Amino acid sequence: MKKNENNYLVRGSSISNILEIVRSEKRVSRIQISQKLGLTPASISKLTKKLIEKKFIEEERIEKREKGAGRPQILLKLNSQAGYILGVYMAPKKIDIILTDLSLKILKKDSQLIQKMDKRSIINQLFSMIDVNIYGLDREKVFGIGVAMNGMVDSENGISIFSPHYDWDNFELAKKIEEKYKLKVLVDNDVRAMALGEMKFGVAEGQNDFVLINIENGIGAGIVTDGKLHRGVNFSAGEIGHLTIDTHIDERCSCGSKGCLEILASNWAIVNRAKAKLRDGKKSKYLSGKGENLKIEDICLGAKSGDVLSRTVIEETAGYLSLGMRHLINLLNPGMIVIVGKLNLCGELFYKELIRLIREDALIDPIKDISIRPSLLENDAATIGAVTLILENLFKGAHIVNI
Ligand SMILES: [Zn+2]
């Protein structure tokens, strides 16, 4: 590598580190940055000067309160108005979209059910939602569009390899959006995007080794090791919904196997189990009479209100999930497991049971330091994660400032 190229990369990475420190610390002095990065105050001053000129960061004067306490302290903070980012969640049946500033404050938000499931209709609906959200904005200040996409995604090339819900395979989704808007587009799997969002802005902030489990009509995991998302050799890591939990179950899973976690603990499986118990003559003042409209929300409400049938269904679900999670914990030794999904509506009773079962008979060391927590971003986890894809890319630095 030539000397200049090397310097370019080193400075690019320093810019990236400075932006990340300013973002995560909210307000920070130049001296603190230089101590954290082990760089001289002179080089920090030079690099932050460039970032201030480009309006990515700004200074804030903090007056000392005591008399004679000296000069005001000058801290650096992110200029949240430097630009905008769009985050899109292509969910199984709906599209969510948010517009944020650089501090990830949500400025606009929209969610629409997908009207027609063919490729052209989905894309047209997506484009019209993007149009509404970027209307009136200076395009140069829109840093990009992040997309959290259901199914298997080649995140390097922005390709939706396979979606179990959409009528497309190997679709160049990023390219399609880029051609229309001439903006940077990054696409990743929805659950991985959620994990990224929780790591940067949610309950897993500061965690370098954790797993996020999304429990919807499927069950998937976003695995973070050493601060990085684990994607696998062909982007299909994290399919924990297909861990075999109970080989005595006859029902086949969508993957073709029997006894998968997904057919025992996904939302539809939970609802079906409650319906089966009602059919068997079990009584519940919360669930009887709901018929086909029975939802997981009803079961959580029932469980919290002491309804025995609802409670039993939730405890069984915690049992199945604890088996799957024990495998994960023994394999990966994560510091945290974050759960996204409607099961979080069950609150403490679900978590207490889950943690009790996980600790039962588990190996002591892998579970010693683990915490199991509900998502903080919850309904916004995927869109915030999508925005984070762009933010991380932006903060890679070198291309922000001509250095
Ligand atoms: Zn399966």
mmCIF file of C-alpha atoms and ligand atoms in Angstrom:
data_model
loop_
_atom_site.group_PDB
_atom_site.id
_atom_site.type_symbol
_atom_site.label_atom_id
_atom_site.label_comp_id
_atom_site.label_asym_id
_atom_site.label_seq_id
_atom_site.Cartn_x
_atom_site.Cartn_y
_atom_site.Cartn_z
ATOM 1 C CA MET A 1 0.000 0.000 0.000
ATOM 2 C CA LYS A 2 1.289 3.458 -0.844
ATOM 3 C CA LYS A 3 2.025 5.784 2.066
ATOM 4 C CA ASN A 4 -0.741 8.235 1.053
ATOM 5 C CA GLU A 5 -3.351 5.509 0.810
ATOM 6 C CA ASN A 6 -2.356 4.268 4.232
ATOM 7 C CA ASN A 7 -2.656 7.761 5.749
ATOM 8 C CA TYR A 8 -6.029 8.154 4.079
ATOM 9 C CA LEU A 9 -7.332 4.967 5.668
ATOM 10 C CA VAL A 10 -5.920 5.826 9.097
ATOM 11 C CA ARG A 11 -7.512 9.280 9.007
ATOM 12 C CA GLY A 12 -10.767 7.827 7.680
ATOM 13 C CA SER A 13 -10.914 5.419 10.572
ATOM 14 C CA SER A 14 -10.088 8.197 13.057
ATOM 15 C CA ILE A 15 -12.930 10.318 11.647
ATOM 16 C CA SER A 16 -15.215 7.334 12.046
ATOM 17 C CA ASN A 17 -14.087 6.794 15.651
ATOM 18 C CA ILE A 18 -14.495 10.474 16.517
ATOM 19 C CA LEU A 19 -18.039 10.553 15.119
ATOM 20 C CA GLU A 20 -18.949 7.396 16.996
ATOM 21 C CA ILE A 21 -17.607 8.815 20.282
ATOM 22 C CA VAL A 22 -19.425 12.137 19.788
ATOM 23 C CA ARG A 23 -22.628 10.274 18.932
ATOM 24 C CA SER A 24 -22.519 7.838 21.818
ATOM 25 C CA GLU A 25 -21.245 10.279 24.482
ATOM 26 C CA LYS A 26 -23.729 13.009 23.410
ATOM 27 C CA ARG A 27 -21.289 15.732 24.597
ATOM 28 C CA VAL A 28 -17.543 15.259 24.798
ATOM 29 C CA SER A 29 -14.373 17.353 24.954
ATOM 30 C CA ARG A 30 -11.494 17.133 22.508
ATOM 31 C CA ILE A 31 -9.214 15.982 25.346
ATOM 32 C CA GLN A 32 -11.585 13.130 26.201
ATOM 33 C CA ILE A 33 -11.616 12.042 22.550
ATOM 34 C CA SER A 34 -7.839 12.152 22.361
ATOM 35 C CA GLN A 35 -7.572 10.036 25.534
ATOM 36 C CA LYS A 36 -10.084 7.496 24.245
ATOM 37 C CA LEU A 37 -8.410 7.139 20.856
ATOM 38 C CA GLY A 38 -4.815 7.478 21.999
ATOM 39 C CA LEU A 39 -4.224 10.235 19.436
ATOM 40 C CA THR A 40 -2.487 13.553 20.099
ATOM 41 C CA PRO A 41 -4.690 16.566 20.964
ATOM 42 C CA ALA A 42 -3.231 18.289 17.884
ATOM 43 C CA SER A 43 -4.492 15.613 15.481
ATOM 44 C CA ILE A 44 -7.893 15.513 17.203
ATOM 45 C CA SER A 45 -8.161 19.303 16.797
ATOM 46 C CA LYS A 46 -7.306 19.033 13.121
ATOM 47 C CA LEU A 47 -9.837 16.289 12.410
ATOM 48 C CA THR A 48 -12.648 17.821 14.492
ATOM 49 C CA LYS A 49 -12.054 21.157 12.712
ATOM 50 C CA LYS A 50 -12.841 19.413 9.420
ATOM 51 C CA LEU A 51 -15.976 17.816 10.883
ATOM 52 C CA ILE A 52 -17.127 21.207 12.219
ATOM 53 C CA GLU A 53 -16.497 22.840 8.813
ATOM 54 C CA LYS A 54 -18.603 20.124 7.190
ATOM 55 C CA LYS A 55 -21.289 20.729 9.866
ATOM 56 C CA PHE A 56 -21.316 17.139 11.134
ATOM 57 C CA ILE A 57 -20.427 18.211 14.639
ATOM 58 C CA GLU A 58 -20.707 21.499 16.510
ATOM 59 C CA GLU A 59 -19.288 23.144 19.594
ATOM 60 C CA GLU A 60 -21.194 23.919 22.757
ATOM 61 C CA ARG A 61 -19.874 26.278 25.424
ATOM 62 C CA ILE A 62 -20.554 25.143 28.966
ATOM 63 C CA GLU A 63 -20.116 27.998 31.470
ATOM 64 C CA LYS A 64 -18.546 26.947 34.747
ATOM 65 C CA ARG A 65 -20.987 27.572 37.603
ATOM 66 C CA GLU A 66 -18.591 28.565 40.381
ATOM 67 C CA LYS A 67 -17.031 31.992 40.372
ATOM 68 C CA GLY A 68 -13.449 32.045 39.253
ATOM 69 C CA ALA A 69 -13.767 28.524 37.876
ATOM 70 C CA GLY A 70 -11.927 29.501 34.746
ATOM 71 C CA ARG A 71 -12.775 29.547 31.098
ATOM 72 C CA PRO A 72 -15.955 27.937 29.796
ATOM 73 C CA GLN A 73 -15.567 24.340 28.731
ATOM 74 C CA ILE A 74 -16.085 23.680 25.042
ATOM 75 C CA LEU A 75 -17.710 20.358 24.252
ATOM 76 C CA LEU A 76 -18.470 18.739 20.937
ATOM 77 C CA LYS A 77 -21.822 17.315 19.950
ATOM 78 C CA LEU A 78 -23.359 15.842 16.848
ATOM 79 C CA ASN A 79 -25.143 18.338 14.606
ATOM 80 C CA SER A 80 -28.351 16.357 14.313
ATOM 81 C CA GLN A 81 -29.585 18.719 11.566
ATOM 82 C CA ALA A 82 -26.660 17.836 9.288
ATOM 83 C CA GLY A 83 -28.932 15.574 7.282
ATOM 84 C CA TYR A 84 -31.646 12.974 7.130
ATOM 85 C CA ILE A 85 -31.893 9.203 6.824
ATOM 86 C CA LEU A 86 -34.835 7.060 5.735
ATOM 87 C CA GLY A 87 -35.435 3.694 7.373
ATOM 88 C CA VAL A 88 -37.754 1.158 5.751
ATOM 89 C CA TYR A 89 -39.080 -2.135 7.123
ATOM 90 C CA MET A 90 -40.402 -4.502 4.453
ATOM 91 C CA ALA A 91 -42.379 -6.701 6.838
ATOM 92 C CA PRO A 92 -44.349 -9.806 5.806
ATOM 93 C CA LYS A 93 -47.609 -7.889 5.337
ATOM 94 C CA LYS A 94 -46.794 -4.202 5.726
ATOM 95 C CA ILE A 95 -44.241 -1.524 4.991
ATOM 96 C CA ASP A 96 -43.040 0.786 7.782
ATOM 97 C CA ILE A 97 -41.005 3.877 7.063
ATOM 98 C CA ILE A 98 -39.377 6.531 9.225
ATOM 99 C CA LEU A 99 -37.438 9.701 8.501
ATOM 100 C CA THR A 100 -34.856 10.628 11.122
ATOM 101 C CA ASP A 101 -32.207 13.235 11.699
ATOM 102 C CA LEU A 102 -28.628 12.249 12.524
ATOM 103 C CA SER A 103 -29.391 11.815 16.217
ATOM 104 C CA LEU A 104 -32.013 9.234 15.173
ATOM 105 C CA LYS A 105 -34.879 11.480 16.268
ATOM 106 C CA ILE A 106 -37.922 10.303 14.314
ATOM 107 C CA LEU A 107 -39.292 13.220 12.275
ATOM 108 C CA LYS A 108 -41.865 11.353 10.190
ATOM 109 C CA LYS A 109 -43.412 7.925 10.428
ATOM 110 C CA ASP A 110 -45.754 5.911 8.219
ATOM 111 C CA SER A 111 -47.005 2.329 8.135
ATOM 112 C CA GLN A 112 -49.179 0.765 5.447
ATOM 113 C CA LEU A 113 -50.492 -2.716 4.860
ATOM 114 C CA ILE A 114 -49.207 -4.073 1.547
ATOM 115 C CA GLN A 115 -52.144 -3.807 -0.821
ATOM 116 C CA LYS A 116 -51.071 -6.285 -3.521
ATOM 117 C CA MET A 117 -48.357 -8.898 -3.064
ATOM 118 C CA ASP A 118 -46.912 -8.890 -6.612
ATOM 119 C CA LYS A 119 -43.470 -7.389 -7.118
ATOM 120 C CA ARG A 120 -44.505 -4.349 -9.155
ATOM 121 C CA SER A 121 -47.280 -3.366 -6.725
ATOM 122 C CA ILE A 122 -45.019 -3.723 -3.668
ATOM 123 C CA ILE A 123 -42.324 -1.561 -5.265
ATOM 124 C CA ASN A 124 -44.847 1.063 -6.411
ATOM 125 C CA GLN A 125 -46.287 1.242 -2.909
ATOM 126 C CA LEU A 126 -42.785 1.523 -1.428
ATOM 127 C CA PHE A 127 -41.850 4.324 -3.849
ATOM 128 C CA SER A 128 -44.983 6.305 -3.103
ATOM 129 C CA MET A 129 -44.266 6.024 0.648
ATOM 130 C CA ILE A 130 -40.658 7.167 0.130
ATOM 131 C CA ASP A 131 -41.892 10.069 -2.068
ATOM 132 C CA VAL A 132 -44.164 11.339 0.706
ATOM 133 C CA ASN A 133 -41.410 11.115 3.314
ATOM 134 C CA ILE A 134 -38.688 12.926 1.374
ATOM 135 C CA TYR A 135 -41.003 15.515 -0.162
ATOM 136 C CA GLY A 136 -39.604 19.018 0.250
ATOM 137 C CA LEU A 137 -36.199 17.881 1.552
ATOM 138 C CA ASP A 138 -32.913 19.017 0.053
ATOM 139 C CA ARG A 139 -31.832 15.733 -1.626
ATOM 140 C CA GLU A 140 -28.177 16.458 -0.861
ATOM 141 C CA LYS A 141 -29.021 16.293 2.824
ATOM 142 C CA VAL A 142 -30.612 12.847 2.571
ATOM 143 C CA PHE A 143 -27.745 10.482 3.373
ATOM 144 C CA GLY A 144 -29.457 7.322 2.264
ATOM 145 C CA ILE A 145 -32.192 4.748 2.609
ATOM 146 C CA GLY A 146 -31.722 1.721 4.863
ATOM 147 C CA VAL A 147 -34.003 -1.251 4.289
ATOM 148 C CA ALA A 148 -34.754 -4.053 6.750
ATOM 149 C CA MET A 149 -36.124 -6.856 4.583
ATOM 150 C CA ASN A 150 -37.846 -10.075 5.654
ATOM 151 C CA GLY A 151 -36.249 -13.343 4.515
ATOM 152 C CA MET A 152 -32.732 -14.064 3.273
ATOM 153 C CA VAL A 153 -30.770 -11.016 2.212
ATOM 154 C CA ASP A 154 -27.371 -10.639 0.559
ATOM 155 C CA SER A 155 -26.457 -7.493 2.462
ATOM 156 C CA GLU A 156 -23.236 -6.952 0.511
ATOM 157 C CA ASN A 157 -25.071 -6.586 -2.793
ATOM 158 C CA GLY A 158 -28.477 -5.449 -1.535
ATOM 159 C CA ILE A 159 -30.234 -8.515 -2.944
ATOM 160 C CA SER A 160 -33.371 -10.043 -1.463
ATOM 161 C CA ILE A 161 -32.384 -13.673 -2.055
ATOM 162 C CA PHE A 162 -35.610 -15.209 -0.797
ATOM 163 C CA SER A 163 -38.713 -13.907 0.902
ATOM 164 C CA PRO A 164 -41.265 -16.379 2.237
ATOM 165 C CA HIS A 165 -43.892 -13.637 1.906
ATOM 166 C CA TYR A 166 -43.139 -11.714 -1.296
ATOM 167 C CA ASP A 167 -43.379 -12.937 -4.831
ATOM 168 C CA TRP A 168 -39.704 -12.477 -5.680
ATOM 169 C CA ASP A 169 -36.368 -14.291 -5.545
ATOM 170 C CA ASN A 170 -32.871 -12.879 -6.042
ATOM 171 C CA PHE A 171 -34.321 -9.421 -6.470
ATOM 172 C CA GLU A 172 -31.837 -6.532 -6.655
ATOM 173 C CA LEU A 173 -33.784 -4.395 -4.227
ATOM 174 C CA ALA A 174 -31.029 -1.880 -3.389
ATOM 175 C CA LYS A 175 -30.287 -1.281 -7.093
ATOM 176 C CA LYS A 176 -33.978 -0.750 -7.865
ATOM 177 C CA ILE A 177 -34.313 1.927 -5.154
ATOM 178 C CA GLU A 178 -30.948 3.511 -5.985
ATOM 179 C CA GLU A 179 -31.885 3.891 -9.649
ATOM 180 C CA LYS A 180 -35.039 5.748 -8.733
ATOM 181 C CA TYR A 181 -33.719 8.052 -6.001
ATOM 182 C CA LYS A 182 -29.959 8.303 -6.709
ATOM 183 C CA LEU A 183 -29.312 7.810 -3.004
ATOM 184 C CA LYS A 184 -27.197 5.310 -1.070
ATOM 185 C CA VAL A 185 -29.327 2.239 -0.304
ATOM 186 C CA LEU A 186 -28.335 -0.564 2.067
ATOM 187 C CA VAL A 187 -30.448 -3.659 2.669
ATOM 188 C CA ASP A 188 -30.137 -6.260 5.409
ATOM 189 C CA ASN A 189 -32.302 -8.967 6.918
ATOM 190 C CA ASP A 190 -34.944 -7.493 9.256
ATOM 191 C CA VAL A 191 -33.894 -9.340 12.407
ATOM 192 C CA ARG A 192 -30.228 -8.466 11.900
ATOM 193 C CA ALA A 193 -31.218 -4.825 11.396
ATOM 194 C CA MET A 194 -33.169 -4.984 14.679
ATOM 195 C CA ALA A 195 -30.074 -6.324 16.457
ATOM 196 C CA LEU A 196 -27.979 -3.490 15.035
ATOM 197 C CA GLY A 197 -30.552 -0.913 16.149
ATOM 198 C CA GLU A 198 -30.747 -2.333 19.678
ATOM 199 C CA MET A 199 -26.938 -2.399 19.893
ATOM 200 C CA LYS A 200 -26.594 1.270 18.937
ATOM 201 C CA PHE A 201 -29.747 2.827 20.332
ATOM 202 C CA GLY A 202 -31.636 0.292 22.415
ATOM 203 C CA VAL A 203 -31.422 -2.088 25.316
ATOM 204 C CA ALA A 204 -28.185 -3.721 24.071
ATOM 205 C CA GLU A 205 -26.215 -0.462 23.936
ATOM 206 C CA GLY A 206 -22.654 -1.266 24.913
ATOM 207 C CA GLN A 207 -23.125 -5.037 24.466
ATOM 208 C CA ASN A 208 -20.609 -6.656 22.128
ATOM 209 C CA ASP A 209 -21.933 -10.214 22.432
ATOM 210 C CA PHE A 210 -25.674 -10.662 22.412
ATOM 211 C CA VAL A 211 -28.519 -12.293 20.524
ATOM 212 C CA LEU A 212 -31.796 -10.663 19.507
ATOM 213 C CA ILE A 213 -34.733 -12.996 19.017
ATOM 214 C CA ASN A 214 -37.691 -11.799 16.982
ATOM 215 C CA ILE A 215 -40.845 -13.781 17.705
ATOM 216 C CA GLU A 216 -43.572 -13.148 15.154
ATOM 217 C CA ASN A 217 -45.131 -15.697 12.845
ATOM 218 C CA GLY A 218 -41.599 -16.981 12.384
ATOM 219 C CA ILE A 219 -38.743 -16.929 14.891
ATOM 220 C CA GLY A 220 -35.362 -15.548 13.885
ATOM 221 C CA ALA A 221 -32.218 -14.384 15.627
ATOM 222 C CA GLY A 222 -29.762 -11.580 15.019
ATOM 223 C CA ILE A 223 -26.410 -12.683 16.416
ATOM 224 C CA VAL A 224 -23.795 -10.127 17.421
ATOM 225 C CA THR A 225 -20.319 -11.357 18.323
ATOM 226 C CA ASP A 226 -17.458 -9.062 19.184
ATOM 227 C CA GLY A 227 -19.596 -6.050 18.219
ATOM 228 C CA LYS A 228 -20.325 -7.353 14.713
ATOM 229 C CA LEU A 229 -23.352 -8.971 13.110
ATOM 230 C CA HIS A 230 -22.868 -12.613 12.271
ATOM 231 C CA ARG A 231 -24.388 -13.367 8.856
ATOM 232 C CA GLY A 232 -22.978 -16.771 7.904
ATOM 233 C CA VAL A 233 -21.415 -17.849 4.581
ATOM 234 C CA ASN A 234 -24.616 -17.374 2.589
ATOM 235 C CA PHE A 235 -26.447 -14.898 4.834
ATOM 236 C CA SER A 236 -28.662 -17.470 6.541
ATOM 237 C CA ALA A 237 -27.307 -17.469 10.107
ATOM 238 C CA GLY A 238 -29.802 -17.091 12.942
ATOM 239 C CA GLU A 239 -32.580 -19.465 11.856
ATOM 240 C CA ILE A 240 -33.321 -20.493 15.418
ATOM 241 C CA GLY A 241 -36.978 -21.024 14.596
ATOM 242 C CA HIS A 242 -35.860 -24.308 13.048
ATOM 243 C CA LEU A 243 -33.990 -25.690 16.032
ATOM 244 C CA THR A 244 -35.537 -29.050 16.869
ATOM 245 C CA ILE A 245 -37.217 -28.818 20.264
ATOM 246 C CA ASP A 246 -39.687 -31.692 20.456
ATOM 247 C CA THR A 247 -39.346 -34.723 18.175
ATOM 248 C CA HIS A 248 -42.671 -36.155 19.362
ATOM 249 C CA ILE A 249 -44.660 -33.510 17.493
ATOM 250 C CA ASP A 250 -46.237 -34.809 14.270
ATOM 251 C CA GLU A 251 -46.954 -31.441 12.688
ATOM 252 C CA ARG A 252 -44.459 -30.463 10.015
ATOM 253 C CA CYS A 253 -42.813 -27.047 9.982
ATOM 254 C CA SER A 254 -42.553 -24.880 6.851
ATOM 255 C CA CYS A 255 -38.945 -26.125 6.561
ATOM 256 C CA GLY A 256 -40.154 -29.727 6.268
ATOM 257 C CA SER A 257 -38.907 -30.906 9.663
ATOM 258 C CA LYS A 258 -40.849 -31.857 12.767
ATOM 259 C CA GLY A 259 -40.653 -30.337 16.227
ATOM 260 C CA CYS A 260 -39.156 -26.952 15.246
ATOM 261 C CA LEU A 261 -39.306 -24.075 17.742
ATOM 262 C CA GLU A 262 -41.378 -22.103 15.219
ATOM 263 C CA ILE A 263 -44.332 -24.501 15.349
ATOM 264 C CA LEU A 264 -44.306 -24.382 19.145
ATOM 265 C CA ALA A 265 -43.591 -20.790 20.129
ATOM 266 C CA SER A 266 -44.314 -18.427 17.220
ATOM 267 C CA ASN A 267 -47.355 -16.157 17.519
ATOM 268 C CA TRP A 268 -49.662 -18.369 15.447
ATOM 269 C CA ALA A 269 -48.513 -21.494 17.333
ATOM 270 C CA ILE A 270 -49.295 -19.832 20.669
ATOM 271 C CA VAL A 271 -52.759 -18.790 19.470
ATOM 272 C CA ASN A 272 -53.431 -22.258 18.018
ATOM 273 C CA ARG A 273 -52.507 -23.926 21.298
ATOM 274 C CA ALA A 274 -54.938 -21.699 23.194
ATOM 275 C CA LYS A 275 -57.680 -22.480 20.644
ATOM 276 C CA ALA A 276 -57.006 -26.231 20.954
ATOM 277 C CA LYS A 277 -57.361 -26.051 24.742
ATOM 278 C CA LEU A 278 -60.691 -24.217 24.350
ATOM 279 C CA ARG A 279 -61.855 -26.890 21.892
ATOM 280 C CA ASP A 280 -60.901 -29.501 24.489
ATOM 281 C CA GLY A 281 -63.375 -27.880 26.847
ATOM 282 C CA LYS A 282 -61.044 -25.757 28.959
ATOM 283 C CA LYS A 283 -62.753 -22.584 30.214
ATOM 284 C CA SER A 284 -61.426 -19.042 30.114
ATOM 285 C CA LYS A 285 -63.387 -15.863 30.719
ATOM 286 C CA TYR A 286 -60.775 -13.950 28.678
ATOM 287 C CA LEU A 287 -60.517 -16.264 25.692
ATOM 288 C CA SER A 288 -63.844 -18.121 25.396
ATOM 289 C CA GLY A 289 -66.036 -16.503 22.804
ATOM 290 C CA LYS A 290 -63.185 -14.905 20.849
ATOM 291 C CA GLY A 291 -63.409 -17.693 18.298
ATOM 292 C CA GLU A 292 -61.244 -17.195 15.223
ATOM 293 C CA ASN A 293 -60.448 -13.623 16.310
ATOM 294 C CA LEU A 294 -58.446 -14.781 19.315
ATOM 295 C CA LYS A 295 -55.103 -12.967 19.314
ATOM 296 C CA ILE A 296 -51.873 -13.247 21.243
ATOM 297 C CA GLU A 297 -52.709 -9.868 22.833
ATOM 298 C CA ASP A 298 -55.800 -11.502 24.432
ATOM 299 C CA ILE A 299 -53.675 -14.340 25.831
ATOM 300 C CA CYS A 300 -51.132 -11.919 27.336
ATOM 301 C CA LEU A 301 -53.891 -9.815 28.868
ATOM 302 C CA GLY A 302 -55.525 -12.969 30.261
ATOM 303 C CA ALA A 303 -52.226 -14.242 31.694
ATOM 304 C CA LYS A 304 -51.539 -10.906 33.403
ATOM 305 C CA SER A 305 -55.062 -10.923 34.842
ATOM 306 C CA GLY A 306 -54.620 -14.382 36.375
ATOM 307 C CA ASP A 307 -56.562 -16.392 33.779
ATOM 308 C CA VAL A 308 -55.381 -20.001 34.238
ATOM 309 C CA LEU A 309 -55.677 -21.109 30.612
ATOM 310 C CA SER A 310 -53.821 -18.035 29.301
ATOM 311 C CA ARG A 311 -51.140 -18.462 31.934
ATOM 312 C CA THR A 312 -50.669 -22.128 31.063
ATOM 313 C CA VAL A 313 -50.222 -21.279 27.368
ATOM 314 C CA ILE A 314 -47.631 -18.598 28.169
ATOM 315 C CA GLU A 315 -45.768 -20.883 30.593
ATOM 316 C CA GLU A 316 -45.637 -23.633 27.958
ATOM 317 C CA THR A 317 -44.323 -21.106 25.447
ATOM 318 C CA ALA A 318 -41.646 -19.989 27.902
ATOM 319 C CA GLY A 319 -40.738 -23.678 28.260
ATOM 320 C CA TYR A 320 -40.200 -24.177 24.516
ATOM 321 C CA LEU A 321 -38.307 -20.909 24.159
ATOM 322 C CA SER A 322 -36.088 -21.739 27.139
ATOM 323 C CA LEU A 323 -34.978 -24.950 25.407
ATOM 324 C CA GLY A 324 -34.046 -23.067 22.239
ATOM 325 C CA MET A 325 -32.312 -20.343 24.200
ATOM 326 C CA ARG A 326 -30.278 -22.806 26.227
ATOM 327 C CA HIS A 327 -28.784 -24.109 22.968
ATOM 328 C CA LEU A 328 -27.919 -20.558 21.969
ATOM 329 C CA ILE A 329 -26.437 -19.744 25.353
ATOM 330 C CA ASN A 330 -24.294 -22.874 25.446
ATOM 331 C CA LEU A 331 -23.077 -22.286 21.904
ATOM 332 C CA LEU A 332 -22.463 -18.560 21.939
ATOM 333 C CA ASN A 333 -22.142 -17.493 25.591
ATOM 334 C CA PRO A 334 -23.864 -14.137 24.968
ATOM 335 C CA GLY A 335 -24.104 -11.408 27.610
ATOM 336 C CA MET A 336 -27.702 -10.622 26.742
ATOM 337 C CA ILE A 337 -30.716 -11.990 24.916
ATOM 338 C CA VAL A 338 -33.137 -9.350 23.643
ATOM 339 C CA ILE A 339 -36.670 -10.368 22.731
ATOM 340 C CA VAL A 340 -38.789 -8.487 20.166
ATOM 341 C CA GLY A 341 -42.433 -9.344 19.614
ATOM 342 C CA LYS A 342 -45.932 -9.322 21.015
ATOM 343 C CA LEU A 343 -44.988 -11.817 23.750
ATOM 344 C CA ASN A 344 -43.420 -8.828 25.493
ATOM 345 C CA LEU A 345 -46.990 -7.714 26.270
ATOM 346 C CA CYS A 346 -47.066 -10.545 28.826
ATOM 347 C CA GLY A 347 -44.409 -8.642 30.770
ATOM 348 C CA GLU A 348 -42.761 -9.871 33.923
ATOM 349 C CA LEU A 349 -44.612 -13.164 34.329
ATOM 350 C CA PHE A 350 -43.299 -14.394 30.972
ATOM 351 C CA TYR A 351 -39.732 -13.269 31.698
ATOM 352 C CA LYS A 352 -39.708 -14.687 35.233
ATOM 353 C CA GLU A 353 -40.785 -18.103 33.966
ATOM 354 C CA LEU A 354 -38.390 -17.998 31.015
ATOM 355 C CA ILE A 355 -35.399 -17.102 33.185
ATOM 356 C CA ARG A 356 -36.344 -19.701 35.820
ATOM 357 C CA LEU A 357 -36.493 -22.432 33.168
ATOM 358 C CA ILE A 358 -33.269 -21.362 31.473
ATOM 359 C CA ARG A 359 -31.417 -21.466 34.793
ATOM 360 C CA GLU A 360 -32.845 -24.889 35.629
ATOM 361 C CA ASP A 361 -30.237 -27.561 34.846
ATOM 362 C CA ALA A 362 -28.212 -25.150 32.691
ATOM 363 C CA LEU A 363 -24.449 -25.133 32.606
ATOM 364 C CA ILE A 364 -23.348 -22.602 35.193
ATOM 365 C CA ASP A 365 -20.688 -20.616 33.334
ATOM 366 C CA PRO A 366 -22.534 -19.684 30.119
ATOM 367 C CA ILE A 367 -25.567 -18.336 32.031
ATOM 368 C CA LYS A 368 -23.646 -16.651 34.851
ATOM 369 C CA ASP A 369 -23.593 -13.166 33.346
ATOM 370 C CA ILE A 370 -26.574 -13.264 31.032
ATOM 371 C CA SER A 371 -29.545 -10.930 31.134
ATOM 372 C CA ILE A 372 -32.741 -11.537 29.190
ATOM 373 C CA ARG A 373 -34.574 -8.352 28.313
ATOM 374 C CA PRO A 374 -37.430 -7.051 26.187
ATOM 375 C CA SER A 375 -36.514 -4.817 23.259
ATOM 376 C CA LEU A 376 -36.438 -1.103 23.975
ATOM 377 C CA LEU A 377 -37.185 -0.047 20.405
ATOM 378 C CA GLU A 378 -39.970 -2.641 19.985
ATOM 379 C CA ASN A 379 -42.205 -1.535 17.067
ATOM 380 C CA ASP A 380 -39.491 0.754 15.712
ATOM 381 C CA ALA A 381 -36.685 -1.813 16.085
ATOM 382 C CA ALA A 382 -36.535 -2.732 12.384
ATOM 383 C CA THR A 383 -36.809 0.811 10.990
ATOM 384 C CA ILE A 384 -34.296 2.201 13.503
ATOM 385 C CA GLY A 385 -32.023 -0.712 12.572
ATOM 386 C CA ALA A 386 -32.434 0.185 8.893
ATOM 387 C CA VAL A 387 -31.457 3.786 9.625
ATOM 388 C CA THR A 388 -28.451 2.494 11.582
ATOM 389 C CA LEU A 389 -27.200 0.661 8.468
ATOM 390 C CA ILE A 390 -26.872 4.029 6.704
ATOM 391 C CA LEU A 391 -25.563 5.841 9.774
ATOM 392 C CA GLU A 392 -22.772 3.287 10.271
ATOM 393 C CA ASN A 393 -21.813 3.535 6.622
ATOM 394 C CA LEU A 394 -21.842 7.315 6.799
ATOM 395 C CA PHE A 395 -19.643 7.281 9.874
ATOM 396 C CA LYS A 396 -17.074 5.129 8.121
ATOM 397 C CA GLY A 397 -15.654 8.543 7.654
ATOM 398 C CA ALA A 398 -13.306 8.939 4.762
ATOM 399 C CA HIS A 399 -15.972 9.904 2.265
ATOM 400 C CA ILE A 400 -17.555 12.469 4.583
ATOM 401 C CA VAL A 401 -14.564 14.745 4.604
ATOM 402 C CA ASN A 402 -12.058 15.127 1.817
ATOM 403 C CA ILE A 403 -9.024 14.151 3.819
HETATM 404 ZN ZN ZN B 1 -38.584 -25.703 10.774
#
